[in-house]
Coordinates of C-alpha atoms in Angstrom, one line a residue:
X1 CA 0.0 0.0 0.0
X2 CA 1.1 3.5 -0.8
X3 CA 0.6 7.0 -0.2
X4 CA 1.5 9.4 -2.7
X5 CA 1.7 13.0 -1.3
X6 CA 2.1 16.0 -3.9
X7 CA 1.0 19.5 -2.3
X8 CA 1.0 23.2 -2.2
X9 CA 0.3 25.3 0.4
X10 CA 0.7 28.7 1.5
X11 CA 0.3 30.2 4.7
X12 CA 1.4 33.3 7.3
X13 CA 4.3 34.2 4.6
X14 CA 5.3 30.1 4.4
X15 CA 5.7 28.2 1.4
X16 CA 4.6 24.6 1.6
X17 CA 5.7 23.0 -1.5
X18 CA 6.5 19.0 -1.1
X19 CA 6.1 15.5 -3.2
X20 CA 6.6 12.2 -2.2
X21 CA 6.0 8.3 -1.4
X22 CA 4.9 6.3 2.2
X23 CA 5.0 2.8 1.6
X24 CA 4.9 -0.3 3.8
X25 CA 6.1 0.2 7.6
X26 CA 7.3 3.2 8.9
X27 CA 7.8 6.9 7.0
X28 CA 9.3 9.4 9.1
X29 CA 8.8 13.3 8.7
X30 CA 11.4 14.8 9.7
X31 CA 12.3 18.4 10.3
X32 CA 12.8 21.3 12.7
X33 CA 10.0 22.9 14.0
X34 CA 8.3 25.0 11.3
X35 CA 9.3 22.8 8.7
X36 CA 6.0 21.7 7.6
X37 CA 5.4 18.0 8.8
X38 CA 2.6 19.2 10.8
X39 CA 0.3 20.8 7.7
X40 CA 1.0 17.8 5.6
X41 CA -0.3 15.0 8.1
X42 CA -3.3 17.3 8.6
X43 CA -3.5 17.5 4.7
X44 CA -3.6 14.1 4.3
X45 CA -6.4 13.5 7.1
X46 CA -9.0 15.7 5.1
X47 CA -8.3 18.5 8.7
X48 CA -6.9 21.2 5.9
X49 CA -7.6 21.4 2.3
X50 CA -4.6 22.4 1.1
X51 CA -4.5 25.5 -2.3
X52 CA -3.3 22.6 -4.4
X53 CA -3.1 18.5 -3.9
X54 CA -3.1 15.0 -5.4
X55 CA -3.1 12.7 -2.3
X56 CA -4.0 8.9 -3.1
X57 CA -3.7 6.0 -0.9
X58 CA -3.4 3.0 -3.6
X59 CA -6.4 3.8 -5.9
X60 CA -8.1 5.9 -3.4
X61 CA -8.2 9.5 -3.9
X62 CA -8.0 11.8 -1.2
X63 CA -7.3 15.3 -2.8
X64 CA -7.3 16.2 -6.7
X65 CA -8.3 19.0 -8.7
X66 CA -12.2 18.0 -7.9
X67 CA -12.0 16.0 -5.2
X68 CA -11.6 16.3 -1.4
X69 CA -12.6 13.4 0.5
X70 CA -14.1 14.6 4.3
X71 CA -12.0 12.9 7.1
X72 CA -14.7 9.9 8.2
X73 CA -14.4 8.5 4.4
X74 CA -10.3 8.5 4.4
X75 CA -9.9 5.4 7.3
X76 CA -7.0 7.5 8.3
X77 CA -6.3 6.7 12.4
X78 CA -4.7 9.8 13.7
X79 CA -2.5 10.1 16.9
X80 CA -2.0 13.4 18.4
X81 CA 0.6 14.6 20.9
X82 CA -1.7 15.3 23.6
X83 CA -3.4 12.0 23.0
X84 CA -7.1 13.8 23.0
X85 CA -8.6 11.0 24.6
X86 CA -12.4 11.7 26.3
X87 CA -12.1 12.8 29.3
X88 CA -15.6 11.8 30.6
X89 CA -15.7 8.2 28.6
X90 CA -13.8 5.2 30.3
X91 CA -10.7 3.4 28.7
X92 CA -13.0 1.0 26.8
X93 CA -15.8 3.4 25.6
X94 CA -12.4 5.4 24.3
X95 CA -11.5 2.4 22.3
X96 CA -14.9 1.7 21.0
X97 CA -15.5 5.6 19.9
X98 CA -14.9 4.7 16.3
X99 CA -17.8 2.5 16.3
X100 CA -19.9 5.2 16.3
X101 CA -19.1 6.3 12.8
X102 CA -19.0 3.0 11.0
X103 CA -15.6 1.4 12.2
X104 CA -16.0 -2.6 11.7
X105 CA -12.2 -3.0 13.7
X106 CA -11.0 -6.9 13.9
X107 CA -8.9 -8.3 16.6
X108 CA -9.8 -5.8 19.3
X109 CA -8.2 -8.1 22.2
X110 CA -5.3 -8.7 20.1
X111 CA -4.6 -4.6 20.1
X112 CA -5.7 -4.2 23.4
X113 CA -3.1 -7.3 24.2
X114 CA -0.2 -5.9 22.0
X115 CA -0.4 -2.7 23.5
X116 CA -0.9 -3.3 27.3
X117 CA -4.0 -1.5 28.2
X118 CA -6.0 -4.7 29.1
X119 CA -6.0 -3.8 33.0
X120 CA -7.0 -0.2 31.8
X121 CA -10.4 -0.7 30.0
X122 CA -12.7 0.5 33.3
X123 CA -10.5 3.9 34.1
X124 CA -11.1 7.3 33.1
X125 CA -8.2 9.3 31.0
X126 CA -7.6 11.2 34.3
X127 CA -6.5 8.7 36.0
X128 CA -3.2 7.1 33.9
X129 CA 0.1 8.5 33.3
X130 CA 1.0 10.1 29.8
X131 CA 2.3 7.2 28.5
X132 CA -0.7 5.0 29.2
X133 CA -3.1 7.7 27.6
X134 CA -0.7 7.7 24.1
X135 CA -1.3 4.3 24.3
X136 CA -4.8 4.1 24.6
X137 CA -5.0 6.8 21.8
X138 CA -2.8 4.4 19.7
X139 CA -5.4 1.7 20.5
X140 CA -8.6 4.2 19.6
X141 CA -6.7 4.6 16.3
X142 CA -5.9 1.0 15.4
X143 CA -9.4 0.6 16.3
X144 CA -10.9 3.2 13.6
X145 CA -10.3 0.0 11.1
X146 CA -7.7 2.2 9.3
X147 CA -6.1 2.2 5.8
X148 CA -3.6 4.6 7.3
X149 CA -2.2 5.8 10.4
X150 CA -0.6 8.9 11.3
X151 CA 1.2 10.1 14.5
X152 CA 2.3 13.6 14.6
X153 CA 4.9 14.1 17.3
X154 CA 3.4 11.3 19.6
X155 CA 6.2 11.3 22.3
X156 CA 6.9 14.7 22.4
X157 CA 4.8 15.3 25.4
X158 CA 6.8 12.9 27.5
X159 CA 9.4 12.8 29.9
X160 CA 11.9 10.2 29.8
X161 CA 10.7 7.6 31.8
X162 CA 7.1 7.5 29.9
X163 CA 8.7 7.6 26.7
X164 CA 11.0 4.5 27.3
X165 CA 7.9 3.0 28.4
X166 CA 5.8 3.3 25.1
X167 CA 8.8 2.8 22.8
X168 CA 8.6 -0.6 22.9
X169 CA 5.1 -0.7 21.8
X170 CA 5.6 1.5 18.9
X171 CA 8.5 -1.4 17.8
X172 CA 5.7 -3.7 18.3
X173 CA 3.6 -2.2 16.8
X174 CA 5.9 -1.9 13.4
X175 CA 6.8 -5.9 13.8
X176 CA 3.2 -6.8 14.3
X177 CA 1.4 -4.2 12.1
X178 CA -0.1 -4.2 8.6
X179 CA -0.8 -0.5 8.3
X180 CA 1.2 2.0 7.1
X181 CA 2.4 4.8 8.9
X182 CA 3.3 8.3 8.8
X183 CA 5.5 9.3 11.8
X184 CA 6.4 13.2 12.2
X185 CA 8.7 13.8 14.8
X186 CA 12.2 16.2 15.5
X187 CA 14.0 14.0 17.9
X188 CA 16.3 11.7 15.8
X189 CA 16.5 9.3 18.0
X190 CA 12.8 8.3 17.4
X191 CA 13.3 8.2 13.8
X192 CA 16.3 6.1 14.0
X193 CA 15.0 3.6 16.0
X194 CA 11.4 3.3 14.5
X195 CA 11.5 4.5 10.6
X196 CA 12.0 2.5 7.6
X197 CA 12.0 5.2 5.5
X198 CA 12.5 9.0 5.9
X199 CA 11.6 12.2 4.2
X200 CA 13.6 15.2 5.5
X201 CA 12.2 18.5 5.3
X202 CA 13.5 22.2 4.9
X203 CA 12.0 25.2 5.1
X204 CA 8.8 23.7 3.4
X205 CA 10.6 21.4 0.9
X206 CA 11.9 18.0 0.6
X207 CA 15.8 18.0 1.5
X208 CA 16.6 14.7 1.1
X209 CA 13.9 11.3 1.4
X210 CA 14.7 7.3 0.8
X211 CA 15.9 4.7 2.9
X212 CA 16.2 5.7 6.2
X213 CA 19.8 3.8 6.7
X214 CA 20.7 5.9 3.2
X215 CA 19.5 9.2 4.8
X216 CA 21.2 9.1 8.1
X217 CA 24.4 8.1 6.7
X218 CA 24.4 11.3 4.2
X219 CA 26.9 13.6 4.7
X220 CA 24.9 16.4 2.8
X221 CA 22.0 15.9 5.4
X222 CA 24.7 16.3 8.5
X223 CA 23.2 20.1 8.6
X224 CA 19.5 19.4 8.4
X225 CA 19.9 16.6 11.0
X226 CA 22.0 19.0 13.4
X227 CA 26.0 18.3 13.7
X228 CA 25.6 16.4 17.3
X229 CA 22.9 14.0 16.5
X230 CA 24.1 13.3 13.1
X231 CA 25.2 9.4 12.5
X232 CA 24.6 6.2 10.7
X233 CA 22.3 3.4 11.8
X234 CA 23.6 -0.4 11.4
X235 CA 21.5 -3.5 11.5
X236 CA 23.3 -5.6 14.1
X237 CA 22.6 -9.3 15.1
X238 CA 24.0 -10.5 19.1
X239 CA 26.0 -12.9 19.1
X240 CA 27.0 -13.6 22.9
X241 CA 26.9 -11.9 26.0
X242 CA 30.0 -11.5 28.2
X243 CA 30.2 -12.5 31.9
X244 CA 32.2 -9.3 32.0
X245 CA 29.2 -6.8 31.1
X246 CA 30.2 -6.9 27.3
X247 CA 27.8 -8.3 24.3
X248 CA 29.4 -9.1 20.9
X249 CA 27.5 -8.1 17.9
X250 CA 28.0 -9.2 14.4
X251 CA 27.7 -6.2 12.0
X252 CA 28.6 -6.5 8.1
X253 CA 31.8 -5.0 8.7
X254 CA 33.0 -7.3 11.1
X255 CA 32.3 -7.7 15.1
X256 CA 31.6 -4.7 18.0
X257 CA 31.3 -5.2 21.6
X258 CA 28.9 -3.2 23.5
X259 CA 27.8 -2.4 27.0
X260 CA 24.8 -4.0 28.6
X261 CA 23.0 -5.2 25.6
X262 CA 19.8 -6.7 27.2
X263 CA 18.8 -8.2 23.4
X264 CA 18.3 -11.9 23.4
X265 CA 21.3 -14.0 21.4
X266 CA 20.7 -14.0 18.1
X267 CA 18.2 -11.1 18.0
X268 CA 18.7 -8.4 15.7
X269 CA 18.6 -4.9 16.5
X270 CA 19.6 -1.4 15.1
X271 CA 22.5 0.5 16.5
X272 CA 22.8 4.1 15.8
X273 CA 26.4 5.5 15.7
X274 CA 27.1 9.2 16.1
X275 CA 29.2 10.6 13.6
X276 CA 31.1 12.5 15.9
X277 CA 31.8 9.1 18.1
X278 CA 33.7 7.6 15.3
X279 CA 37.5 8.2 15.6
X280 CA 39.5 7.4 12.2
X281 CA 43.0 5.7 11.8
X282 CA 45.2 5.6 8.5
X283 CA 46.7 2.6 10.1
X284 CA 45.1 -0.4 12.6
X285 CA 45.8 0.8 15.9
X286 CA 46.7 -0.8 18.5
X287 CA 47.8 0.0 22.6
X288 CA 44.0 1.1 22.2
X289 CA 41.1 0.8 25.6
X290 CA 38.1 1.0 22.7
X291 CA 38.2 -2.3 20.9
X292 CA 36.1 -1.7 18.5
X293 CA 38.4 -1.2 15.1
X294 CA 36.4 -1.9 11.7
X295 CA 37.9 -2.0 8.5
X296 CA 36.6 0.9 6.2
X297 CA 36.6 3.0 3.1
X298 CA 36.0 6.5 2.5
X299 CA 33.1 7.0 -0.3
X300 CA 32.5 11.0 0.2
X301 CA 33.9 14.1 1.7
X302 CA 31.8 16.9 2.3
X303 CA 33.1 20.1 4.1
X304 CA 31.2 22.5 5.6
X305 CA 31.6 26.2 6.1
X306 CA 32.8 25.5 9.4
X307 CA 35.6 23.7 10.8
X308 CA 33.9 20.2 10.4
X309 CA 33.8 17.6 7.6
X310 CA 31.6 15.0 7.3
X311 CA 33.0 11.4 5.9
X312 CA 31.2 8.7 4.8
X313 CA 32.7 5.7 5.3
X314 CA 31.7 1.8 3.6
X315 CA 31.9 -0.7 6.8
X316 CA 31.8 -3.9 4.6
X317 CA 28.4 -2.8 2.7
X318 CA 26.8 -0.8 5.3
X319 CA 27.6 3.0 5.6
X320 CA 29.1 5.1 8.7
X321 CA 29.2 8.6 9.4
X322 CA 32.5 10.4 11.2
X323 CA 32.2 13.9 12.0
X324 CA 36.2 15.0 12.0
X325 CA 37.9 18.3 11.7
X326 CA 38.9 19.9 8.3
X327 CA 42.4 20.1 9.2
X328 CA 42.3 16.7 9.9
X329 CA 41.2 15.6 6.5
X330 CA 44.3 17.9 5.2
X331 CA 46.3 16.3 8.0
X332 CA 45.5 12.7 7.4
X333 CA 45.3 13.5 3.8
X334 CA 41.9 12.0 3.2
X335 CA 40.5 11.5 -0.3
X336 CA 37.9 9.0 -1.9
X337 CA 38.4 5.6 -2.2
X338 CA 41.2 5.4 0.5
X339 CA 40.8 3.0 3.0
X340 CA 41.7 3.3 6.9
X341 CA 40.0 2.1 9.7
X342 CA 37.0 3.3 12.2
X343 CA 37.4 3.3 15.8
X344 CA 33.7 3.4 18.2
X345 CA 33.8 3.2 22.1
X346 CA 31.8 0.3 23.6
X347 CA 30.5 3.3 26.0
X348 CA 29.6 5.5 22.4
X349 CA 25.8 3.7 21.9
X350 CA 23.1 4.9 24.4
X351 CA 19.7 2.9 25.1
X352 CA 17.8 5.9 22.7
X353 CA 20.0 4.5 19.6
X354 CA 18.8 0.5 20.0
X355 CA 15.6 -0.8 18.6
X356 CA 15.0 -4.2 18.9
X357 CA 16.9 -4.0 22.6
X358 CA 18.2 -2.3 25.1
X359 CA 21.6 -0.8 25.5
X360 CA 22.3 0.5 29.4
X361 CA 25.2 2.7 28.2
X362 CA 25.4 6.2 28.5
X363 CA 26.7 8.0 25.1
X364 CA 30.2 9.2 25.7
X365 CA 32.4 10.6 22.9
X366 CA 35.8 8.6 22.4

């Protein structure tokens, strides 16, 4: 199933002016604040009309020259940040809201079961944390028997502790899920941890969209993603778990041992890798405390106006980010195609960076 987005919109002086594709899993919008991913989830909910659209969901059309289809004939399930639960309806009459305007859902225990809300169904939305009420929003929305789900900023709202709380129910959610979704959010570490795909906006455009492992790994989006939280995700698989506190993982460029991975042996999980938490050798070190030393080549340079450079680096097929110094590229005398090697702290991968798993590390640069 796809969505096909192509709109124009203009409003308070801002151009809106974006095309592109959601298919299966997870699509991220991604952008700072004021970027636009807001108006176009609403757009495609039938809650704004845009001044120009063509908006299709497979063969259904949501927005064309003649058409714009109301919000209760889309089947779009919509997740807000503030939940917007019913304050005066119980858990269960919450759930079962959607019924009231045609919704036919299937497998109501199995949602209710997936996402945890089972001992919730007799409380009022007063009564549960902020986590518990995203989730019982997420359950109203599953519920609505859609084609589509969006969720605009759906953590934002949350402190730490609730948002590691619902974060593994999102990843269910993706594993166990047929729908497609549209995720907005500006904290990267969501993104790289729940999106298959990403769309990066700018100032009411495109920037860069694809694979999300292609996205985050692109030097050229190092500014739009902000310098500090810029950095490659790798699919990882655990291959054994040290009675010392240390897990090996299997990556395509070789092994990494990690602190305090609580993934189960032979689970695979993502690992996101800052770019400025990747040191870079011309020769294999050694006399080194981080043991983590991969094998890599350099497949683009791309300098800033600042002092930084961004390096993209091919770790046996999959691609890493380092974030170095541009007298260091002049230094080292870095150039395409050379090959040297990558060097990441055990202590570099925080909990926020895993999906599939926990990490109990605390970033640290090297």
């Amino acid at each position: 199933m796809t969505l096909s987005v192509a709109l124009q919109h203009r409003f308070g002086g801002f151009d809106l002016d974006v095309r592109f594709e959601a298919g299966r899993g997870v699509t991220a919008l991604f952008g700072r604040s004021g970027a636009g991913k807001t108006t176009i989830v609403n757009a495609v909910a039938g809650l704004l009309r845009p001044d120009t659209a063509q908006i299709s969901l497979n063969t259904v059309t949501f927005n064309d020259a003649r058409t714009c289809l109301p919000p209760h004939k889309r089947r779009v399930g919509y997740v807000f940040q503030d939940a917007r639960l019913f304050p005066h309806l119980s858990v269960a009459q919450n759930l079962d809201y959607p019924q009231r305007f045609g919704a036919r859902p299937t497998g109501r225990d199995r949602i209710i079961e997936m996402l945890g809300i089972g001992a919730l169904l007799a409380r009022r939305p007063g009564t549960l944390s902020g986590g518990e009420r995203q989730r019982v929003a997420l359950g109203r929305a599953l519920l609505a028997d859609p084609r589509l789900l969006l969720m605009d900023e759906p953590l934002a709202a949350l402190d730490g502790p609730r948002k590691a709380e619902i974060l593994p129910y999102l990843d269910r959610l993706k594993s166990e899920g047929t729908v497609p979704i549209l995720y907005v959010s500006h904290a990267v570490d969501e993104v790289a941890r729940l999106a298959d795909h990403m769309v990066l906006l700018s100032g009411g455009r495109v920037a860069r969209q694809g694979p999300l492992f292609d996205v985050m790994a692109d030097p050229a989006a190092v500014p739009l993603l902000g310098v500090r939280e810029a950095g490659a995700v790798l699919r990882a698989h655990v291959t054994e778990h040290g009675l010392d506190g240390l897990s090996t993982l299997r990556v395509a460029a070789g092994e990494v041992q990690l602190m305090g991975v609580q993934a189960a042996v032979g689970a695979e999980i993502r690992l996101r890798v800052l770019a400025q938490d990747v040191l870079l050798s011309l020769d294999r070190p050694t006399g080194l405390s981080a043991q983590n030393i991969l094998p890599v080549t350099i497949t683009a340079i791309r300098e800033g106006d600042g002092p930084g450079a961004a390096i993209a680096l091919d770790a046996g097929g999959d691609t890493l980010l380092a974030r170095v110094t541009s007298r260091a590229v002049t230094s080292m005398g870095l150039t395409t195609g050379q090959n040297l090697f990558a060097i990441i702290k055990a202590t570099s991968v925080a909990q926020t960076a895993i999906s599939g798993g926990a990490i109990s590390a605390k970033a640290s640069a090297p």
